[in-house]
Coordinates of C-alpha atoms and ligand atoms in Angstrom, one line a residue:
X1 CA 0.1 0.1 0.1
X2 CA 1.2 3.6 -0.8
X3 CA 2.6 5.6 2.1
X4 CA 0.5 8.6 2.8
X5 CA 1.8 11.8 4.8
X6 CA 0.4 15.2 5.8
X7 CA 3.0 16.7 3.7
X8 CA 5.6 15.9 0.8
X9 CA 8.3 18.2 -0.1
X10 CA 9.4 16.8 -3.8
X11 CA 12.1 17.6 -6.1
X12 CA 14.1 20.0 -4.0
X13 CA 17.7 19.7 -3.1
X14 CA 17.8 18.7 0.6
X15 CA 20.5 19.6 3.1
X16 CA 21.0 16.3 4.9
X17 CA 23.5 16.1 7.7
X18 CA 26.0 14.3 5.5
X19 CA 25.3 16.7 2.5
X20 CA 23.0 17.6 -0.2
X21 CA 20.8 15.2 -1.9
X22 CA 17.8 15.0 -4.3
X23 CA 15.2 13.3 -2.0
X24 CA 11.6 13.9 -1.0
X25 CA 10.7 14.5 2.5
X26 CA 7.5 13.0 4.2
X27 CA 5.9 14.8 7.0
X28 CA 3.5 13.2 9.6
X29 CA 2.3 15.1 12.6
X30 CA 4.7 17.8 12.3
X31 CA 7.8 15.5 12.3
X32 CA 9.7 14.1 9.8
X33 CA 8.3 10.6 9.0
X34 CA 10.4 9.6 5.8
X35 CA 13.3 10.7 3.6
X36 CA 13.8 9.3 0.1
X37 CA 12.5 8.7 -3.3
X38 CA 8.8 8.6 -2.1
X39 CA 7.7 8.3 -5.8
X40 CA 4.6 6.7 -4.9
X41 CA 3.7 8.0 -1.7
X42 CA 0.7 10.6 -1.6
X43 CA 0.0 13.4 0.8
X44 CA -2.8 15.8 1.9
X45 CA -0.4 18.8 0.8
X46 CA 2.1 18.1 -2.0
X47 CA 4.8 20.9 -2.5
X48 CA 7.0 21.1 -5.6
X49 CA 10.5 22.3 -4.6
X50 CA 12.1 22.0 -8.0
X51 CA 15.1 24.3 -8.1
X52 CA 14.8 25.0 -4.5
X53 CA 17.1 24.0 -1.6
X54 CA 15.7 22.7 1.5
X55 CA 17.3 23.7 4.6
X56 CA 16.7 23.0 8.4
X57 CA 14.6 25.9 9.7
X58 CA 17.0 28.5 11.0
X59 CA 17.5 28.7 14.8
X60 CA 18.2 32.2 15.8
X61 CA 19.5 31.8 19.3
X62 CA 20.2 35.4 20.1
X63 CA 17.3 38.0 19.9
X64 CA 15.9 40.7 21.9
X65 CA 12.3 41.2 21.6
X66 CA 11.9 43.2 24.7
X67 CA 8.4 42.0 25.9
X68 CA 7.1 42.4 28.6
X69 CA 8.2 46.1 28.8
X70 CA 9.2 48.4 26.0
X71 CA 6.7 46.9 23.6
X72 CA 6.9 49.9 21.3
X73 CA 10.2 48.4 20.2
X74 CA 9.0 44.7 19.4
X75 CA 7.1 42.2 21.1
X76 CA 6.8 38.7 20.8
X77 CA 4.4 38.5 18.1
X78 CA 6.0 41.1 15.7
X79 CA 9.4 39.7 16.6
X80 CA 8.7 36.1 15.5
X81 CA 6.6 37.2 12.6
X82 CA 9.7 38.9 11.5
X83 CA 11.5 35.4 12.1
X84 CA 9.2 33.3 9.9
X85 CA 9.4 36.1 7.1
X86 CA 13.3 35.2 7.1
X87 CA 13.3 31.6 7.2
X88 CA 13.9 31.4 11.2
X89 CA 11.6 28.6 13.0
X90 CA 13.3 29.0 16.4
X91 CA 14.2 31.7 18.8
X92 CA 15.9 32.3 21.9
X93 CA 15.3 35.7 23.5
X94 CA 17.6 37.5 25.9
X95 CA 17.0 38.4 29.4
X96 CA 17.8 42.1 29.4
X97 CA 14.0 42.9 29.3
X98 CA 12.3 45.2 31.7
X99 CA 11.9 43.9 34.1
X100 CA 15.0 41.8 33.7
X101 CA 14.3 38.0 33.5
X102 CA 16.2 36.9 36.4
X103 CA 13.4 35.0 38.5
X104 CA 11.0 32.2 38.0
X105 CA 8.4 34.5 38.1
X106 CA 9.6 36.7 35.1
X107 CA 10.6 33.7 33.1
X108 CA 7.0 32.3 33.5
X109 CA 5.5 35.7 32.7
X110 CA 7.4 35.5 29.2
X111 CA 6.4 32.1 28.7
X112 CA 2.5 32.8 29.2
X113 CA 2.8 35.7 26.8
X114 CA 4.4 34.0 24.0
X115 CA 1.5 30.9 24.4
X116 CA -0.7 31.5 21.5
X117 CA 0.8 34.6 20.1
X118 CA 4.4 33.4 18.8
X119 CA 4.7 32.7 15.2
X120 CA 7.7 30.4 15.8
X121 CA 9.1 28.0 18.4
X122 CA 10.8 29.6 21.2
X123 CA 13.0 29.5 24.4
X124 CA 13.9 32.2 27.0
X125 CA 17.3 32.9 28.5
X126 CA 17.4 33.6 32.2
X127 CA 19.9 36.5 33.2
X128 CA 22.6 35.5 35.8
X129 CA 23.6 38.4 38.2
X130 CA 24.8 38.8 42.0
X131 CA 21.1 38.7 43.2
X132 CA 20.1 35.4 41.8
X133 CA 23.6 33.5 41.7
X134 CA 22.5 31.0 44.1
X135 CA 19.0 30.4 42.3
X136 CA 20.4 29.7 38.8
X137 CA 20.7 25.8 39.2
X138 CA 17.1 25.7 39.9
X139 CA 16.3 28.6 37.2
X140 CA 18.3 27.2 34.4
X141 CA 16.1 24.1 34.6
X142 CA 12.7 26.0 34.2
X143 CA 10.8 24.6 31.0
X144 CA 11.4 26.9 28.1
X145 CA 14.8 28.3 29.4
X146 CA 17.5 28.2 26.8
X147 CA 20.4 28.7 29.4
X148 CA 21.7 31.4 31.6
X149 CA 23.1 34.7 29.9
X150 CA 25.7 36.8 31.5
X151 CA 26.7 40.7 30.5
X152 CA 30.1 41.1 31.8
X153 CA 30.0 44.5 30.3
X154 CA 27.1 47.2 30.3
X155 CA 25.1 47.4 27.3
X156 CA 21.4 47.6 27.0
X157 CA 19.5 47.6 30.4
X158 CA 20.7 46.8 33.6
X159 CA 22.0 43.3 33.4
X160 CA 25.6 43.2 34.8
X161 CA 28.1 40.4 36.4
X162 CA 31.3 42.6 36.1
X163 CA 33.3 41.1 38.8
X164 CA 35.3 37.6 38.8
X165 CA 33.7 36.7 42.2
X166 CA 30.1 37.2 41.1
X167 CA 30.7 35.3 37.7
X168 CA 32.6 32.5 39.8
X169 CA 29.4 32.1 41.9
X170 CA 27.4 32.1 38.9
X171 CA 29.3 29.3 37.2
X172 CA 29.3 27.2 40.4
X173 CA 25.5 27.2 40.5
X174 CA 24.3 25.1 37.4
X175 CA 25.7 22.8 34.9
X176 CA 24.3 24.0 31.5
X177 CA 26.8 25.9 28.9
X178 CA 26.7 29.5 30.1
X179 CA 26.3 32.2 27.5
X180 CA 28.4 35.3 27.8
X181 CA 28.3 38.8 26.3
X182 CA 32.5 39.3 27.0
X183 CA 33.4 42.9 27.2
X184 CA 35.5 44.1 30.6
X185 CA 33.3 46.4 32.3
X186 CA 36.2 48.0 34.2
X187 CA 37.8 48.9 30.8
X188 CA 34.7 50.2 29.4
X189 CA 34.4 52.7 32.2
X190 CA 37.9 53.9 32.0
X191 CA 37.6 54.6 28.1
X192 CA 34.0 55.9 28.0
X193 CA 35.4 59.3 27.7
X194 CA 36.7 58.5 24.0
X195 CA 33.0 58.1 23.1
X196 CA 31.7 61.1 25.3
X197 CA 34.2 63.5 24.1
X198 CA 34.0 62.6 20.4
X199 CA 30.2 62.5 20.3
X200 CA 31.1 60.6 17.1
X201 CA 30.1 57.3 16.5
X202 CA 33.0 56.2 14.5
X203 CA 34.7 56.2 18.1
X204 CA 32.5 53.3 19.3
X205 CA 35.0 50.6 18.3
X206 CA 38.0 52.6 19.9
X207 CA 36.0 52.9 23.0
X208 CA 34.9 49.4 23.1
X209 CA 37.9 47.7 21.7
X210 CA 39.3 44.7 20.7
X211 CA 41.4 44.6 24.1
X212 CA 38.3 45.0 26.0
X213 CA 36.6 42.0 24.3
X214 CA 39.7 39.8 24.9
X215 CA 40.2 40.9 28.6
X216 CA 36.6 39.7 29.4
X217 CA 37.2 36.4 27.3
X218 CA 40.4 35.3 29.2
X219 CA 38.8 36.0 32.6
X220 CA 35.7 34.1 31.6
X221 CA 37.9 31.4 30.2
X222 CA 40.0 31.0 33.5
X223 CA 36.6 30.9 35.6
X224 CA 35.1 28.5 33.3
X225 CA 38.2 26.3 33.9
X226 CA 38.0 26.7 37.5
X227 CA 34.4 25.9 37.9
X228 CA 34.4 23.0 35.3
X229 CA 31.7 24.8 33.1
X230 CA 31.4 25.0 29.5
X231 CA 31.2 28.4 28.2
X232 CA 29.4 29.9 24.8
X233 CA 30.7 33.2 23.7
X234 CA 28.0 35.5 22.2
X235 CA 28.9 37.9 19.3
X236 CA 32.7 37.6 19.3
X237 CA 33.8 40.3 17.0
X238 CA 37.8 40.3 16.7
X239 CA 41.0 38.4 15.3
X240 CA 42.1 38.7 19.1
X241 CA 39.3 36.8 20.6
X242 CA 39.3 34.1 17.8
X243 CA 43.2 33.4 17.9
X244 CA 42.4 33.1 22.0
X245 CA 39.5 30.7 21.8
X246 CA 41.0 28.3 19.3
X247 CA 43.1 27.1 22.3
X248 CA 40.3 26.8 24.4
X249 CA 37.6 24.6 22.1
X250 CA 37.4 21.9 24.6
X251 CA 35.0 24.1 27.0
X252 CA 34.1 27.1 24.5
X253 CA 32.1 27.5 22.0
X254 CA 31.5 30.8 19.8
X255 CA 28.9 32.6 18.2
X256 CA 29.3 35.6 15.6
X257 CA 26.8 37.6 13.8
X258 CA 25.9 38.0 10.1
X259 CA 26.5 42.1 10.5
X260 CA 30.1 41.7 12.0
X261 CA 30.8 39.2 8.7
X262 CA 29.2 41.7 6.3
X263 CA 29.7 45.4 7.8
X264 CA 33.1 47.0 8.6
X265 CA 34.2 50.2 10.0
X266 CA 34.7 53.1 9.4
X267 CA 32.6 52.3 6.2
X268 CA 29.3 51.5 8.2
X269 CA 29.6 54.4 10.5
X270 CA 30.0 56.6 7.7
X271 CA 27.2 55.2 5.6
X272 CA 24.7 54.2 8.4
X273 CA 25.7 56.5 11.6
X274 CA 24.2 55.3 14.8
X275 CA 22.2 52.6 13.0
X276 CA 25.5 50.6 12.8
X277 CA 26.1 51.4 16.7
X278 CA 25.9 47.8 18.5
X279 CA 27.8 45.9 21.3
X280 CA 30.3 44.6 20.8
X281 CA 31.2 47.1 17.8
X282 CA 31.2 46.5 14.3
X283 CA 35.2 46.5 13.9
X284 CA 37.8 47.0 11.1
X285 CA 38.0 45.0 7.8
X286 CA 40.9 43.1 9.5
X287 CA 38.9 41.9 12.3
X288 CA 36.1 41.1 9.8
X289 CA 38.6 39.0 7.7
X290 CA 39.8 37.2 10.9
X291 CA 36.0 36.3 11.6
X292 CA 35.7 34.6 8.0
X293 CA 38.7 32.8 8.8
X294 CA 37.2 31.5 12.0
X295 CA 34.3 30.6 10.1
X296 CA 36.5 28.3 7.8
X297 CA 38.7 26.8 10.2
X298 CA 35.6 25.7 12.5
X299 CA 36.1 28.1 15.7
X300 CA 32.8 29.4 15.1
X301 CA 29.9 27.3 16.2
X302 CA 26.7 29.3 15.5
X303 CA 25.4 32.7 14.2
X304 CA 23.0 34.5 16.1
X305 CA 21.5 37.6 14.7
X306 CA 21.4 39.7 17.7
X307 CA 18.1 41.2 16.6
X308 CA 18.0 44.4 18.8
X309 CA 15.4 46.8 17.2
X310 CA 15.6 50.0 18.6
X311 CA 13.5 52.8 16.7
X312 CA 14.9 55.1 14.5
X313 CA 13.8 57.9 16.6
X314 CA 15.8 56.7 19.4
X315 CA 18.7 56.0 17.1
X316 CA 18.7 59.6 16.2
X317 CA 20.0 60.6 19.4
X318 CA 23.4 62.0 19.8
X319 CA 26.1 59.4 20.2
X320 CA 26.8 57.8 22.8
X321 CA 23.2 58.5 24.0
X322 CA 21.9 56.9 21.1
X323 CA 21.1 53.0 21.9
X324 CA 23.3 50.2 20.7
X325 CA 21.7 47.3 18.5
X326 CA 20.3 46.8 15.2
X327 CA 17.3 44.3 13.8
X328 CA 18.5 41.0 12.0
X329 CA 16.2 38.2 12.7
X330 CA 14.6 38.6 9.2
X331 CA 17.8 39.4 7.3
X332 CA 20.2 36.9 8.5
X333 CA 19.3 34.1 6.1
X334 CA 19.2 36.3 2.8
X335 CA 22.3 38.1 3.9
X336 CA 24.2 34.9 4.5
X337 CA 23.0 33.1 1.5
X338 CA 24.3 36.1 -0.4
X339 CA 27.7 35.3 0.9
X340 CA 27.0 31.6 -0.1
X341 CA 26.5 33.1 -3.7
X342 CA 29.8 35.1 -3.3
X343 CA 31.7 32.0 -2.6
X344 CA 32.6 33.0 0.9
X345 CA 31.3 29.9 2.7
X346 CA 29.5 26.5 1.5
X347 CA 25.8 26.0 1.8
X348 CA 26.5 23.0 4.0
X349 CA 28.7 25.3 6.4
X350 CA 26.0 27.6 6.5
X351 CA 23.3 25.2 7.6
X352 CA 26.1 24.0 10.3
X353 CA 26.1 27.7 11.5
X354 CA 22.4 28.2 11.5
X355 CA 20.9 24.8 12.7
X356 CA 23.5 21.8 13.4
X357 CA 25.5 24.3 15.7
X358 CA 22.9 25.8 17.7
X359 CA 21.3 22.2 17.9
X360 CA 24.8 21.0 19.4
X361 CA 25.5 24.0 21.5
X362 CA 22.2 24.4 23.3
X363 CA 21.3 20.7 23.3
X364 CA 18.0 21.4 21.5
X365 CA 15.8 18.2 21.4
X366 CA 14.4 17.2 17.9
X367 CA 15.4 20.3 15.9
X368 CA 18.1 21.7 13.8
X369 CA 18.6 18.4 11.5
X370 CA 16.8 17.1 8.4
X371 CA 16.5 13.7 9.9
X372 CA 13.7 11.0 10.5
X373 CA 12.0 11.9 13.9
X374 CA 13.2 15.3 13.8
X375 CA 10.4 18.5 13.8
X376 CA 9.5 19.4 10.2
X377 CA 11.0 22.9 10.4
X378 CA 12.2 24.0 7.1
X379 CA 13.6 27.1 5.3
X380 CA 13.0 26.7 1.6
X381 CA 15.4 28.7 -0.5
X382 CA 16.0 30.0 -3.8
X383 CA 19.7 30.3 -4.3
X384 CA 19.4 31.9 -7.5
X385 CA 16.6 34.4 -6.6
X386 CA 18.1 38.1 -6.8
X387 CA 16.3 40.6 -4.7
X388 CA 16.6 43.8 -2.7
X389 CA 16.4 43.9 1.0
X390 CA 14.4 47.1 1.7
X391 CA 13.0 48.8 4.9
X392 CA 9.5 48.3 3.4
X393 CA 10.0 44.4 3.6
X394 CA 10.7 44.4 7.7
X395 CA 8.0 42.9 9.7
X396 CA 9.7 44.2 12.8
X397 CA 8.0 47.1 14.7
X398 CA 11.2 49.1 14.3
X399 CA 10.7 49.1 10.4
X400 CA 14.2 49.6 9.1
X401 CA 17.2 47.3 8.5
X402 CA 21.0 48.1 8.2
X403 CA 20.8 46.5 4.8
X404 CA 18.3 48.7 3.4
X405 CA 19.1 48.9 -0.3
X406 CA 21.2 45.9 -0.3
X407 CA 21.1 43.6 -3.5
X408 CA 21.3 40.2 -2.7
X409 CA 21.4 36.8 -4.3
X410 CA 19.6 34.0 -2.5
X411 CA 16.1 34.3 -0.7
X412 CA 14.0 32.4 1.5
X413 CA 10.9 31.3 -0.7
X414 CA 9.2 29.6 2.3
X415 CA 9.2 28.6 6.2
X416 CA 7.8 25.5 7.5
X417 CA 7.3 25.1 11.2
X418 CA 6.5 21.8 12.5
X419 CA 4.8 20.7 8.9
X420 CA 2.8 24.0 8.5
X421 CA 3.7 26.2 5.9
X422 CA 3.7 29.4 7.8
X423 CA 5.4 31.9 4.9
X424 CA 5.4 31.4 1.2
X425 CA 6.9 33.8 -1.2
X426 CA 6.6 36.7 1.3
X427 CA 3.3 36.1 2.3
X428 CA 2.6 34.9 5.5
X429 CA 0.0 32.2 5.4
X430 CA -1.0 32.0 9.1
X431 CA -3.3 34.6 10.6
X432 CA -2.0 34.7 14.3
X433 CA 1.0 33.5 16.1
X434 CA -1.0 30.4 17.5
X435 CA 1.7 27.8 16.3
X436 CA 4.9 28.8 18.1
X437 CA 5.7 26.3 21.1
X438 CA 8.4 26.3 23.7
X439 CA 11.6 24.3 22.7
X440 CA 12.8 21.3 24.9
X441 CA 16.5 20.9 25.9
X442 CA 18.5 17.5 26.3
X443 CA 19.7 18.6 29.6
X444 CA 16.4 19.5 31.1
X445 CA 14.1 16.7 29.8
X446 CA 13.0 15.7 33.1
X447 CA 11.5 18.9 33.8
X448 CA 9.6 19.4 30.7
X449 CA 6.6 17.3 29.0
X450 CA 5.0 18.2 25.8
X451 CA 1.3 17.6 26.1
X452 CA -0.8 16.5 23.2
X453 CA -1.4 20.0 22.0
X454 CA 2.7 20.5 22.1
X455 CA 2.4 22.6 25.2
X456 CA 5.1 22.0 27.6
X457 CA 4.2 21.1 31.4
X458 CA 6.3 21.1 34.2
X459 CA 6.3 19.6 37.7
X460 CA 6.0 22.4 40.3
X461 CA 9.4 23.3 41.7
X462 CA 9.4 23.9 45.4
X463 CA 12.1 26.4 45.1
X464 CA 10.6 28.2 42.2
X465 CA 6.9 28.8 43.1
Ligands
DOR501 O1 24.2 46.0 20.6 C1 23.4 45.6 21.5 N1 22.2 45.7 21.7 N2 24.2 44.9 22.4 C2 23.7 44.1 23.5 O2 24.5 43.5 24.1 C3 22.3 44.4 23.8 C4 21.5 44.7 22.6 C5 20.2 45.3 23.1 O3 19.8 44.6 24.1 O4 19.9 46.3 22.6
ZN502 ZN1 22.4 40.6 22.1

């Protein structure tokens, strides 16, 4: 008897774990049920993917959506809408929100707000700080928690763990890989006058220089070794960090961003002004070249967009009062596909950075690979499509992108979330964000159970109620 599926993707070139192959994918109940010829199989929905490549749905493990406070900038609905418009099927949201996500209550509030409103699957970080260091072993195990994030240097919001003793206490509480924004706070304070005196955004990478990042990375690695914890260095930006981290890959994994691989100083500040301002900063061409070398030699594990959607009104303040950060969740895939077309990396390496890497680093259950039994999350791309990225295309509430006017080759044709087509040819094909579900993690499985509707339930924690 012929096999029957809910959905079949036919005739595409599929990025399987071992390489590209011309196969069909059969989906049942939101999961990948079969991979192969499937010539006699039937399905409720049959999608012809001739001339298209099928990638695992992109996992963006670094976004700032701001909810619950500051929702004029973004919220879980608009942020995840922007995500699916750009082939992203999973996001992890950062804890420097208002209020800070540093307690069980604030985490649960975010989970409740996402329920029924998120257009893609999600996880939330807990922020690590002096005040909650002793609770982190419990907090990092909350259902839907993607891990603990520490800001070693001040950035947007009040979250900070600047001193070694605080960072060590954070590291000694819990076991999951700790995510770090590594800039040395003492050096930031010491050099702030460079930014303040100049009032010129071009000095941003001088104020927050490569030495500032390297010092923090070295301190964190030493503390990681002392405590026996694994570390994930977010948005690494410099040649110096890459050279150092290569020698510490046993405990350190590494993220960089599409904007640090694409933009460079001083050009970006001359063209974009404070729109190019982010932390850690966009640096010189030499640093950008070193990031590409680290993509090629495998030092980099993941790409994150660091989507930080400040409004243009806020960005128009005089530097350094202007906020740091730029949107990126929707542009990450097309910008990187353009790099693939320019021959800067292979499509399979991109899949490694956007899906296999995050799956491995965060221990994500059943996502990030096109393999039988995995969630049927896909980004279906047309590698040959030539398009222009414009502010008008941006779904994020902020309504702008640093890539406005950029001509790219390679575009996301469709986004599929657990078997459901949520975007096709730039049209959002679902009415509301009811489809998004919390992600589960291999290290905290015992806490989370998925109900029949896909919701995560958890036993009550005495410490966290
Ligand atoms: O540029 C940045 N913006 N870097 C950060 O670390 C935080 C982010 C934000 O939240 O706006
Ligand atoms: Zn960030």
